[in-house]
Amino acid sequence: MRSHYCGLLRSADIDQTVTLCGWVDRRRDHGGVIFLDLRDREGIVQVVFDPDTEEHFATADRVRSEYVLKVTGRVRARGEGTVNPNMATGDIEVLGKEVEVLNSAETPPFQLDEHTAVGEEVRLRYRYMDLRRPEMQQRLLLRSRVTDAVRRFLHNEGFLDIETPILTRATPEGARDYLVPSRTHPGQFFALPQSPQLFKQLLMVSGFDRYYQIAKCFRDEDLRADRQPEFTQIDIETAFLDEDAIMGITERMIRELFQDVLDVELPEFPHMSWAEAMERFGSDKPDLRIPLELVSIDDLMQRVDFKVFRGPADDPRGRVAALRVPGGSSISRKEIDDYTKYVSNYGARGLAWIKVNDLAAGVEGLQSPILKFMPEDVVAEMMTRLEAADGDIIFFGADRASVVNESLGALRLKVGTDQGMVAEGWAPLWVVDFPMFEDDGEGGWTPLHHPFTAPACDLETLSRTPGEALSRAYDMVLNGTELGGGSVRIHNLATQEAVFDILGIDREEAREKFGFLLDALKYGAPPHGGLAFGLDRLVMLMSGAQSIRDVIAFPKTQTAACVMTEAPGTVNAAQLRDLHIRLREQEKKEA
Ligand code: ASP
């Protein structure tokens, strides 16, 4: 039907006769001349109708917003003074000759350029309208270019695109499973995959050697923060490559992707151990654009009587750390109160601070409610260690190490952002040398990644000191967001069994849940490893969107529902009977 996209017309097309198809973005009547802004996925162009094309002028006169039109006309330069430098097509316009209404439209539920006024719920209910907004079109276009570039890169590197099942058994990635009842196996359920983890490992056992998939993953989590119950991973697995090689290839993939799609050359990716990231940034995904760091002062605080600091300083699981903010002494009491509230969300029971007014004046030059509890020599040593300078504010965290890391780590981001300290550009890194396990709070261990991650130590050491063992896992972090993570996997049975033992999964349970994997490890499993990138996060960062919902065509709401299709929904009694399911309410009614 069309000869050109509206949004792609340029001066080079002047004098061409073109046929366009698109939606009426806006219609204006300027004293006998009608201006239609016609929109398609590539953008908007201005079409002008003069009264001399009588019949078509009349048609143009009656169209309204969001009508679908086919327009034929001639491209011409805009008159002096009407050039619009804010529009990609702003140098030209189309003089309309013919217009055909392909379809009319009722008054839209919201004006596309007033989407912010209606709230996200309405946008999601009429998502097909919301997606017509140029901004959303750009984002989905970008997303498509990203997957296209990724596929090309991986294809060129010899990766095979292999699909894995959606109806499957539980894959543990630390979330709750979405379950699907089986009709043919009464009382039994499929789980939707939290990731293709086990299948991709099995593909390595089968010899496919380099696998990838742009895979849907399902995790039934409470949707705090910016999560989706179904999301997309760029899922990768390789055999016969070690962690350096795997990080090498995937780093190159991300580098070329940014080059291709954004024309951005990413800087070096430093490698940082997990321990260093926690020590310096209180986070395993540090945002290196912010030039603030945590500094431990446990040893100094062991010399004070102030219980709030002394307790955690003496406790091997505690931490006392300081966060110095250069120039922060102008932060007001009110703002400090707000920050105190902010860190309380992360479990901190307070937020101590010192303002450095005049360092040369010693303690006299400092301002703080906690100074009276600290000997002068300790304060002096602390100022030296923190490299304090006049005009700084220093915040303190003292608690269990995990609370200090989380709260000061979050405060670092908040203050850094509030104070305008976030550097322009991109700050990638690899975080490596993760612990194998973390304390589950009940005397046991949970895996920091998943239970198929290979330990960096031998089996004997692993079993003897699981809390100290490091894994062969790695995460790629960009601007404080975890873009992807993976590991070298366990490929022999004894190690896998030892890890299950440490996790408190007994042999019977392991057989029941992962028998197929344990068997596969017996039949010649090659050394293998891989990783997965979160596609939604990646596109969000690349497009500058604020939420992953803005880069997913049909996302779920915060309560894991789709307001457009009204999913999830109820089903009828016959369907339930087929599935051998009886609802509790039904039972109550019958009782
Ligand atoms: N399956 C892991 C995840 O979903 C990624 C990996 O280890 O490859 O996080």
Coordinates of C-alpha atoms and ligand atoms in Angstrom, one line a residue:
M1 CA 0.0 0.0 0.0
R2 CA 2.7 2.4 0.9
S3 CA 5.8 3.7 -0.9
H4 CA 7.6 5.2 2.1
Y5 CA 7.5 5.4 5.9
C6 CA 6.3 8.8 7.1
G7 CA 9.1 9.2 9.5
L8 CA 11.8 8.5 7.0
L9 CA 11.1 11.3 4.5
R10 CA 13.9 13.8 4.1
S11 CA 14.9 16.7 1.8
A12 CA 16.3 14.1 -0.6
D13 CA 12.8 13.0 -1.4
I14 CA 11.6 16.5 -2.5
D15 CA 9.5 16.4 -5.6
Q16 CA 8.8 12.7 -5.3
T17 CA 5.2 11.5 -5.2
V18 CA 4.8 9.2 -2.2
T19 CA 2.1 7.1 -0.7
L20 CA 2.0 6.9 3.0
C21 CA 0.0 4.8 5.5
G22 CA -0.4 5.9 9.1
W23 CA -2.3 7.3 12.0
V24 CA -3.5 10.9 12.4
D25 CA -1.4 12.3 15.2
R26 CA -2.9 15.7 15.0
R27 CA -5.2 17.6 12.7
R28 CA -5.1 21.4 12.5
D29 CA -7.3 23.7 10.4
H30 CA -5.4 26.9 9.5
G31 CA -7.9 29.0 7.8
G32 CA -8.8 26.9 4.8
V33 CA -5.6 24.7 4.9
I34 CA -5.6 21.4 6.7
F35 CA -2.5 20.1 8.4
L36 CA -2.4 16.5 9.3
D37 CA 0.5 15.0 11.2
L38 CA 0.7 11.5 10.0
R39 CA 2.5 9.0 12.1
D40 CA 3.9 5.5 11.6
R41 CA 6.5 3.5 13.4
E42 CA 9.4 5.5 12.0
G43 CA 8.0 8.9 13.0
I44 CA 5.7 11.8 12.0
V45 CA 5.4 13.9 8.8
Q46 CA 3.3 16.9 8.1
V47 CA 0.7 16.5 5.3
V48 CA -1.0 19.6 3.9
F49 CA -4.3 19.7 2.1
D50 CA -5.4 22.8 0.0
P51 CA -9.1 23.3 -0.8
D52 CA -8.3 23.0 -4.5
T53 CA -8.4 19.2 -4.2
E54 CA -12.0 19.4 -3.2
E55 CA -13.1 15.8 -2.5
H56 CA -9.9 14.9 -0.7
F57 CA -9.9 18.2 1.2
A58 CA -13.4 17.3 2.5
T59 CA -12.1 13.9 3.6
A60 CA -9.1 15.4 5.3
D61 CA -11.5 17.8 7.0
R62 CA -13.5 15.1 8.7
V63 CA -10.7 12.9 9.9
R64 CA -9.9 12.9 13.6
S65 CA -7.0 11.7 15.9
E66 CA -6.0 8.1 15.3
Y67 CA -7.9 7.6 12.1
V68 CA -5.9 5.3 9.8
L69 CA -5.2 6.9 6.4
K70 CA -3.6 6.3 3.1
V71 CA -2.3 9.5 1.7
T72 CA -0.7 10.1 -1.7
G73 CA 1.1 13.4 -2.3
R74 CA 4.2 15.2 -3.3
V75 CA 7.1 15.9 -1.0
R76 CA 8.1 19.6 -1.0
A77 CA 10.4 21.8 1.0
R78 CA 8.8 23.7 3.9
G79 CA 8.4 27.4 3.4
E80 CA 10.8 29.8 5.0
G81 CA 10.1 30.1 8.7
T82 CA 8.1 26.9 8.9
V83 CA 11.1 24.5 9.1
N84 CA 10.9 22.5 12.3
P85 CA 14.4 21.6 13.5
N86 CA 12.8 19.5 16.3
M87 CA 11.4 17.0 13.8
A88 CA 13.4 14.5 11.8
T89 CA 11.1 15.3 8.9
G90 CA 11.0 19.0 9.8
D91 CA 12.6 20.3 6.5
I92 CA 9.8 19.0 4.4
E93 CA 6.1 18.4 4.2
V94 CA 3.8 16.4 1.9
L95 CA 1.3 18.2 -0.2
G96 CA -1.6 15.8 -0.1
K97 CA -3.4 15.0 -3.3
E98 CA -5.5 12.0 -2.3
V99 CA -6.5 10.6 1.0
E100 CA -8.4 7.4 1.8
V101 CA -9.7 6.7 5.2
L102 CA -8.7 3.0 5.9
N103 CA -10.4 3.1 9.2
S104 CA -11.9 5.5 11.6
A105 CA -11.2 5.7 15.4
E106 CA -13.2 6.6 18.4
T107 CA -11.9 9.3 20.6
P108 CA -8.8 7.6 22.2
P109 CA -8.9 6.8 25.9
F110 CA -6.0 9.2 26.3
Q111 CA -4.2 11.7 24.1
L112 CA -0.9 10.1 23.2
D113 CA 1.0 13.2 24.2
E114 CA -0.8 13.4 27.5
H115 CA 0.0 9.9 28.6
T116 CA 1.7 11.0 31.8
A117 CA -1.5 12.5 33.0
V118 CA -3.4 9.3 32.9
G119 CA -1.2 7.0 34.9
E120 CA 0.3 3.7 34.1
E121 CA -2.8 1.6 34.7
V122 CA -4.6 3.3 31.9
R123 CA -1.6 3.1 29.6
L124 CA -1.4 -0.6 30.3
R125 CA -5.1 -1.2 29.8
Y126 CA -4.9 0.4 26.4
R127 CA -1.3 -0.8 25.8
Y128 CA -1.9 -1.0 22.0
M129 CA -2.5 2.7 22.1
D130 CA 0.3 3.4 24.5
L131 CA 2.7 1.6 22.2
R132 CA 1.8 4.0 19.4
R133 CA 3.6 6.7 21.2
P134 CA 6.9 7.5 19.3
E135 CA 8.9 7.0 22.5
M136 CA 7.5 3.5 22.9
Q137 CA 8.0 2.7 19.3
Q138 CA 11.6 3.8 19.5
R139 CA 12.2 1.6 22.5
L140 CA 10.8 -1.5 20.9
L141 CA 12.6 -0.7 17.7
L142 CA 15.8 -0.5 19.7
R143 CA 15.0 -3.8 21.5
S144 CA 14.6 -5.5 18.1
R145 CA 18.0 -4.1 17.0
V146 CA 19.6 -5.4 20.2
T147 CA 18.3 -9.0 19.7
D148 CA 19.2 -8.8 16.1
A149 CA 22.8 -7.7 16.8
V150 CA 23.1 -10.3 19.6
R151 CA 21.9 -13.1 17.3
R152 CA 24.3 -12.0 14.6
F153 CA 27.3 -11.9 17.0
L154 CA 26.5 -15.3 18.5
H155 CA 25.9 -16.9 15.1
N156 CA 29.3 -15.6 13.9
E157 CA 30.9 -17.1 17.0
G158 CA 29.4 -20.5 16.3
F159 CA 26.6 -20.5 18.8
L160 CA 23.5 -22.5 18.0
D161 CA 20.0 -21.2 18.8
I162 CA 18.3 -24.1 20.6
E163 CA 14.9 -24.0 22.3
T164 CA 14.2 -25.6 25.6
P165 CA 10.8 -26.5 27.1
I166 CA 8.5 -24.1 28.9
L167 CA 6.5 -26.9 30.4
T168 CA 9.0 -28.5 32.7
R169 CA 10.2 -29.2 36.2
A170 CA 11.3 -26.7 38.7
T171 CA 14.7 -25.1 38.0
P172 CA 16.0 -23.5 41.2
E173 CA 17.0 -19.8 40.8
G174 CA 15.8 -18.8 44.2
A175 CA 12.2 -17.8 43.3
R176 CA 8.8 -19.4 43.6
D177 CA 7.7 -21.5 40.6
Y178 CA 4.7 -20.8 38.3
L179 CA 2.9 -24.1 38.2
V180 CA 0.7 -25.6 35.5
P181 CA -1.6 -28.4 36.4
S182 CA -1.5 -31.5 34.2
R183 CA -4.8 -32.9 32.8
T184 CA -3.3 -36.2 31.8
H185 CA -1.5 -36.8 35.1
P186 CA -4.0 -36.1 37.8
G187 CA -2.6 -34.2 40.8
Q188 CA 0.7 -33.4 39.0
F189 CA 2.1 -30.1 37.9
F190 CA 4.5 -28.7 35.4
A191 CA 6.7 -25.8 36.5
L192 CA 7.5 -23.0 34.1
P193 CA 11.3 -22.6 33.9
Q194 CA 12.9 -20.0 36.2
S195 CA 15.7 -20.2 33.6
P196 CA 16.8 -22.8 31.0
Q197 CA 19.7 -23.6 33.3
L198 CA 19.4 -27.4 33.5
F199 CA 18.5 -27.9 29.9
K200 CA 21.4 -25.8 28.7
Q201 CA 23.8 -27.8 30.8
L202 CA 22.3 -31.0 29.3
L203 CA 22.9 -29.6 25.8
M204 CA 26.5 -29.3 26.7
V205 CA 26.5 -33.0 27.8
S206 CA 25.0 -33.7 24.3
G207 CA 27.9 -32.0 22.7
F208 CA 26.4 -28.9 21.2
D209 CA 29.3 -26.9 22.7
R210 CA 28.0 -23.4 22.1
Y211 CA 24.3 -22.7 22.8
Y212 CA 22.3 -19.6 23.1
Q213 CA 18.6 -18.8 23.3
I214 CA 16.6 -15.6 23.8
A215 CA 14.6 -17.3 26.5
K216 CA 11.5 -16.4 28.5
C217 CA 12.0 -17.1 32.2
F218 CA 9.2 -17.2 34.8
R219 CA 9.7 -16.3 38.5
D220 CA 6.8 -15.9 40.9
E221 CA 8.4 -13.2 43.1
D222 CA 6.9 -10.4 45.1
L223 CA 7.3 -7.6 42.6
R224 CA 9.2 -5.2 44.8
A225 CA 11.5 -3.1 42.8
D226 CA 11.5 -3.3 39.0
R227 CA 10.8 -7.0 38.3
Q228 CA 8.5 -8.9 36.0
P229 CA 7.1 -12.3 36.5
E230 CA 8.1 -13.3 33.0
F231 CA 11.2 -11.7 31.6
T232 CA 13.7 -12.5 28.8
Q233 CA 17.2 -13.6 29.1
I234 CA 20.0 -13.9 26.5
D235 CA 20.9 -17.3 27.7
I236 CA 24.4 -18.7 26.9
E237 CA 26.2 -21.9 27.6
T238 CA 29.6 -23.2 26.3
A239 CA 31.7 -26.3 26.8
F240 CA 35.5 -26.4 27.0
L241 CA 35.8 -22.8 27.8
D242 CA 37.0 -21.5 31.2
E243 CA 35.7 -18.4 33.0
D244 CA 38.2 -16.0 31.3
A245 CA 37.2 -17.2 27.9
I246 CA 33.5 -17.0 28.7
M247 CA 33.8 -13.5 30.1
G248 CA 36.0 -12.6 27.1
I249 CA 33.4 -13.6 24.5
T250 CA 30.4 -12.1 26.3
E251 CA 32.2 -8.9 27.0
R252 CA 33.0 -8.6 23.3
M253 CA 29.3 -9.3 22.6
I254 CA 28.2 -6.4 24.8
R255 CA 31.0 -4.2 23.5
E256 CA 30.0 -4.8 19.8
L257 CA 26.3 -4.4 20.7
F258 CA 26.9 -0.9 22.2
Q259 CA 29.1 0.0 19.2
D260 CA 26.5 -1.3 16.6
V261 CA 23.3 0.0 18.2
L262 CA 24.3 3.1 20.1
D263 CA 27.7 4.0 18.5
V264 CA 29.2 3.9 22.0
E265 CA 32.6 2.6 22.7
L266 CA 32.5 1.1 26.2
P267 CA 35.6 1.6 28.4
E268 CA 37.6 -1.3 30.0
F269 CA 35.8 -3.8 32.1
P270 CA 37.8 -4.0 35.3
H271 CA 37.5 -7.3 37.3
M272 CA 36.7 -6.8 41.0
S273 CA 36.3 -9.5 43.6
W274 CA 33.0 -9.7 45.4
A275 CA 34.8 -9.0 48.7
E276 CA 36.3 -5.8 47.4
A277 CA 33.0 -4.7 45.9
M278 CA 31.3 -5.2 49.3
E279 CA 34.2 -3.5 51.2
R280 CA 34.4 -0.5 49.0
F281 CA 30.8 -0.1 47.8
G282 CA 28.6 -2.2 50.1
S283 CA 27.2 -3.8 46.9
D284 CA 27.9 -6.7 44.6
K285 CA 26.8 -4.4 41.7
P286 CA 28.6 -1.2 42.4
D287 CA 27.9 1.9 40.3
L288 CA 31.4 3.0 39.5
R289 CA 30.1 6.4 38.1
I290 CA 29.8 7.6 41.7
P291 CA 33.1 8.6 43.3
L292 CA 32.2 7.7 46.9
E293 CA 33.5 4.7 48.9
L294 CA 32.9 3.0 52.1
V295 CA 35.9 2.8 54.4
S296 CA 36.1 0.3 57.3
I297 CA 37.0 1.7 60.7
D298 CA 36.3 -1.3 62.9
D299 CA 39.9 -1.3 64.3
L300 CA 39.5 2.3 65.4
M301 CA 36.1 1.8 66.9
Q302 CA 37.4 -1.0 69.0
R303 CA 39.1 1.8 71.0
V304 CA 36.0 3.7 71.8
D305 CA 33.5 3.2 74.6
F306 CA 30.5 4.2 72.5
K307 CA 28.5 1.0 72.5
V308 CA 26.7 1.6 69.2
F309 CA 30.0 1.5 67.4
R310 CA 32.0 -0.7 69.8
G311 CA 29.6 -3.6 69.7
P312 CA 29.7 -4.2 65.9
A313 CA 33.4 -3.4 65.8
D314 CA 34.1 -6.2 68.2
D315 CA 31.7 -8.6 66.6
P316 CA 33.3 -10.7 63.8
R317 CA 30.0 -10.5 61.9
G318 CA 29.7 -6.8 62.4
R319 CA 31.1 -3.9 60.5
V320 CA 31.7 -0.2 61.2
A321 CA 32.2 1.8 58.1
A322 CA 32.3 5.5 57.1
L323 CA 31.1 7.2 53.9
R324 CA 32.8 10.5 53.3
V325 CA 31.0 12.9 51.0
P326 CA 33.2 15.7 49.7
G327 CA 31.5 19.0 49.9
G328 CA 28.6 17.4 51.9
S329 CA 28.7 19.7 54.9
S330 CA 26.1 21.9 53.3
I331 CA 23.6 19.0 53.6
S332 CA 20.9 20.3 56.0
R333 CA 19.6 18.7 59.2
K334 CA 16.4 18.1 57.4
E335 CA 18.2 16.2 54.6
I336 CA 20.1 14.2 57.2
D337 CA 16.8 13.2 58.8
D338 CA 15.5 12.1 55.4
Y339 CA 18.7 10.1 54.8
T340 CA 18.2 8.5 58.3
K341 CA 14.8 7.4 57.3
Y342 CA 16.1 6.2 54.0
V343 CA 18.7 3.9 55.5
S344 CA 16.2 2.6 58.0
N345 CA 14.5 0.9 55.0
Y346 CA 17.7 -1.2 54.8
G347 CA 17.6 -2.1 58.5
A348 CA 19.9 0.6 59.8
R349 CA 18.9 1.8 63.3
G350 CA 20.3 5.3 62.9
L351 CA 22.7 7.4 60.8
A352 CA 25.6 9.0 62.7
W353 CA 27.5 11.8 61.0
I354 CA 30.3 14.3 61.4
K355 CA 30.6 17.5 59.5
V356 CA 34.2 18.7 58.8
N357 CA 34.2 22.5 59.2
D358 CA 37.8 23.2 59.9
L359 CA 40.1 20.3 60.0
A360 CA 43.1 22.3 61.2
A361 CA 41.2 23.2 64.4
G362 CA 41.1 19.5 65.5
V363 CA 38.0 18.3 67.2
E364 CA 36.9 21.9 67.7
G365 CA 36.5 22.1 63.9
L366 CA 34.2 19.1 63.7
Q367 CA 30.5 19.1 64.3
S368 CA 28.6 16.0 65.3
P369 CA 26.4 14.5 68.0
I370 CA 28.8 11.5 68.4
L371 CA 32.1 13.3 69.0
K372 CA 31.7 13.4 72.7
F373 CA 32.0 9.6 72.7
M374 CA 35.3 9.4 70.9
P375 CA 38.8 10.0 72.1
E376 CA 40.6 12.7 70.2
D377 CA 43.4 10.5 68.9
V378 CA 40.9 8.1 67.4
V379 CA 39.1 11.0 65.7
A380 CA 42.4 12.3 64.3
E381 CA 43.4 8.9 63.0
M382 CA 40.0 8.4 61.4
M383 CA 40.2 11.8 59.6
T384 CA 43.5 10.8 58.2
R385 CA 42.3 7.4 57.1
L386 CA 39.2 9.0 55.4
E387 CA 41.3 11.7 53.8
A388 CA 38.8 14.2 55.2
A389 CA 38.9 17.8 54.1
D390 CA 37.0 21.0 55.1
G391 CA 33.5 21.0 53.8
D392 CA 33.0 17.2 54.0
I393 CA 30.3 15.2 55.7
I394 CA 31.0 11.7 56.9
F395 CA 28.2 9.2 57.5
F396 CA 28.6 6.1 59.6
G397 CA 27.1 2.7 59.6
A398 CA 27.6 0.3 62.5
D399 CA 25.7 -3.0 62.6
R400 CA 25.8 -6.5 61.2
A401 CA 28.0 -6.3 58.1
S402 CA 25.1 -7.1 55.8
V403 CA 23.0 -4.2 57.2
V404 CA 25.9 -1.8 57.0
N405 CA 26.7 -2.8 53.5
E406 CA 23.1 -2.6 52.3
S407 CA 22.3 0.7 54.0
L408 CA 25.5 2.6 53.3
G409 CA 25.6 1.0 49.8
A410 CA 22.2 2.4 49.2
L411 CA 23.0 5.7 50.8
R412 CA 26.1 6.0 48.6
L413 CA 23.8 5.8 45.5
K414 CA 21.2 8.2 47.0
V415 CA 23.6 10.9 48.2
G416 CA 25.7 10.5 45.0
T417 CA 22.6 11.1 42.9
D418 CA 21.2 13.9 45.1
Q419 CA 24.6 15.7 45.1
G420 CA 25.0 15.5 41.3
M421 CA 28.0 13.3 41.6
V422 CA 27.0 10.6 39.0
A423 CA 29.6 10.9 36.1
E424 CA 28.3 10.8 32.5
G425 CA 28.7 7.7 30.4
W426 CA 29.1 4.0 31.0
A427 CA 30.9 2.2 33.8
P428 CA 31.0 -1.5 33.3
L429 CA 32.8 -4.1 35.4
W430 CA 33.0 -7.8 36.2
V431 CA 32.4 -8.9 39.7
V432 CA 34.2 -12.2 40.4
D433 CA 35.2 -14.5 43.2
F434 CA 31.8 -14.7 44.8
P435 CA 31.3 -16.9 47.9
M436 CA 29.7 -20.3 47.1
F437 CA 27.1 -20.0 49.8
E438 CA 25.5 -17.6 52.2
D439 CA 24.2 -18.2 55.6
D440 CA 20.4 -18.9 55.4
G441 CA 19.9 -17.5 58.9
E442 CA 18.8 -20.9 60.2
G443 CA 22.1 -22.5 60.6
G444 CA 22.3 -23.8 57.0
W445 CA 23.6 -22.6 53.6
T446 CA 21.9 -21.3 50.5
P447 CA 23.7 -20.9 47.2
L448 CA 24.7 -17.4 46.2
H449 CA 23.9 -18.2 42.6
H450 CA 22.4 -21.6 41.9
P451 CA 23.5 -25.0 43.1
F452 CA 25.1 -26.0 39.9
T453 CA 27.9 -23.4 40.2
A454 CA 31.4 -24.9 40.4
P455 CA 33.5 -24.1 43.5
A456 CA 37.0 -22.6 43.1
C457 CA 38.5 -24.9 45.7
D458 CA 38.8 -28.7 46.0
L459 CA 36.1 -30.9 47.3
E460 CA 37.7 -31.5 50.7
T461 CA 38.1 -27.8 51.4
L462 CA 34.6 -27.1 50.2
S463 CA 33.0 -29.6 52.6
R464 CA 35.2 -28.6 55.5
T465 CA 34.7 -24.8 55.2
P466 CA 31.7 -24.1 53.0
G467 CA 31.4 -20.6 54.4
E468 CA 34.8 -19.6 53.1
A469 CA 34.6 -21.3 49.7
L470 CA 34.6 -19.1 46.6
S471 CA 32.8 -20.0 43.4
R472 CA 33.7 -19.7 39.7
A473 CA 30.9 -17.3 39.2
Y474 CA 30.9 -13.9 37.5
D475 CA 28.5 -11.0 37.1
M476 CA 28.6 -8.3 34.5
V477 CA 27.6 -5.0 36.0
L478 CA 26.9 -1.7 34.2
N479 CA 26.2 1.6 35.9
G480 CA 25.1 -0.2 39.1
T481 CA 22.8 -2.7 37.3
E482 CA 23.5 -6.4 37.1
L483 CA 23.3 -7.0 33.4
G484 CA 24.1 -10.7 33.5
G485 CA 25.7 -13.4 35.5
G486 CA 26.9 -17.0 35.2
S487 CA 29.5 -19.4 36.2
V488 CA 31.6 -22.4 35.3
R489 CA 29.4 -25.4 36.3
I490 CA 29.9 -28.5 38.3
H491 CA 30.5 -31.3 35.8
N492 CA 31.2 -34.2 38.0
L493 CA 28.8 -36.2 40.2
A494 CA 30.8 -36.2 43.4
T495 CA 31.1 -32.4 43.5
Q496 CA 27.4 -31.9 42.7
E497 CA 26.5 -34.4 45.4
A498 CA 28.8 -32.6 47.9
V499 CA 27.1 -29.3 47.1
F500 CA 23.7 -30.7 47.6
D501 CA 24.9 -32.2 50.9
I502 CA 26.1 -28.7 52.1
L503 CA 22.7 -27.2 51.0
G504 CA 20.9 -29.8 53.1
I505 CA 19.3 -31.5 50.0
D506 CA 19.4 -35.2 50.9
R507 CA 20.1 -37.9 48.3
E508 CA 16.5 -38.8 47.9
E509 CA 15.3 -35.3 47.4
A510 CA 18.2 -34.6 45.0
R511 CA 17.3 -37.7 43.0
E512 CA 13.7 -36.7 42.9
K513 CA 14.3 -33.2 41.8
F514 CA 17.5 -33.5 39.7
G515 CA 17.9 -37.2 39.0
F516 CA 18.1 -36.5 35.2
L517 CA 21.0 -34.1 35.8
L518 CA 22.8 -36.4 38.2
D519 CA 22.5 -39.2 35.6
A520 CA 23.8 -37.0 32.8
L521 CA 26.8 -36.1 34.9
K522 CA 27.7 -39.8 34.8
Y523 CA 27.7 -40.2 31.1
G524 CA 30.6 -38.0 30.0
A525 CA 29.7 -34.4 30.9
P526 CA 32.3 -32.0 29.5
P527 CA 33.6 -29.0 31.5
H528 CA 31.2 -26.3 30.8
G529 CA 29.9 -22.9 31.8
G530 CA 27.9 -19.9 30.6
L531 CA 25.8 -17.0 31.7
A532 CA 22.6 -15.2 31.1
F533 CA 22.0 -11.5 30.4
G534 CA 18.7 -9.9 31.4
L535 CA 17.5 -8.6 28.0
D536 CA 14.9 -6.2 29.5
R537 CA 17.4 -4.6 31.8
L538 CA 19.9 -4.3 29.0
V539 CA 17.4 -2.6 26.7
M540 CA 16.3 -0.3 29.6
L541 CA 19.8 0.9 30.1
M542 CA 20.5 1.3 26.4
S543 CA 17.3 3.3 25.8
G544 CA 17.4 5.3 29.0
A545 CA 14.0 4.1 30.1
Q546 CA 13.2 4.3 33.8
S547 CA 11.5 0.9 34.1
I548 CA 11.7 -2.5 32.5
R549 CA 8.0 -2.2 31.9
D550 CA 8.8 0.5 29.4
V551 CA 10.8 -1.8 27.2
I552 CA 8.4 -4.8 27.3
A553 CA 5.5 -4.7 24.8
F554 CA 3.0 -6.2 27.1
P555 CA 4.3 -6.1 30.7
K556 CA 2.5 -7.1 33.9
T557 CA 1.6 -4.7 36.6
Q558 CA 3.2 -4.6 40.0
T559 CA 0.7 -7.2 41.2
A560 CA 1.7 -9.6 38.4
A561 CA -1.5 -9.1 36.4
C562 CA -2.3 -8.0 32.8
V563 CA -4.9 -5.3 33.0
M564 CA -5.5 -5.4 29.3
T565 CA -6.4 -9.1 28.9
E566 CA -7.4 -9.3 32.6
A567 CA -5.1 -12.2 33.2
P568 CA -5.0 -14.1 35.4
G569 CA -8.7 -14.9 35.2
T570 CA -11.1 -17.5 36.5
V571 CA -11.9 -20.7 34.7
N572 CA -15.1 -22.7 34.6
A573 CA -16.0 -25.7 36.6
A574 CA -15.5 -28.1 33.7
Q575 CA -12.0 -26.9 33.0
L576 CA -11.2 -27.4 36.7
R577 CA -12.6 -30.8 36.7
D578 CA -10.5 -31.7 33.7
L579 CA -7.5 -30.6 35.7
H580 CA -8.5 -32.6 38.7
I581 CA -8.6 -29.3 40.7
R582 CA -11.1 -28.3 43.3
L583 CA -10.9 -24.7 44.6
R584 CA -11.1 -24.1 48.3
E585 CA -14.0 -21.7 48.0
Q586 CA -15.9 -24.4 46.1
E587 CA -15.2 -26.8 49.0
K588 CA -16.5 -24.3 51.5
K589 CA -19.7 -23.8 49.5
E590 CA -20.3 -27.5 49.3
A591 CA -19.7 -28.1 53.0
Ligands
ASP1 N1 20.7 -19.5 35.0 C1 21.3 -18.4 35.6 C2 20.3 -17.3 35.9 O1 19.2 -17.3 35.4 C3 22.4 -17.8 34.7 C4 23.5 -18.7 34.5 O2 24.1 -19.2 35.4 O3 23.8 -18.9 33.3 O4 20.6 -16.4 36.6

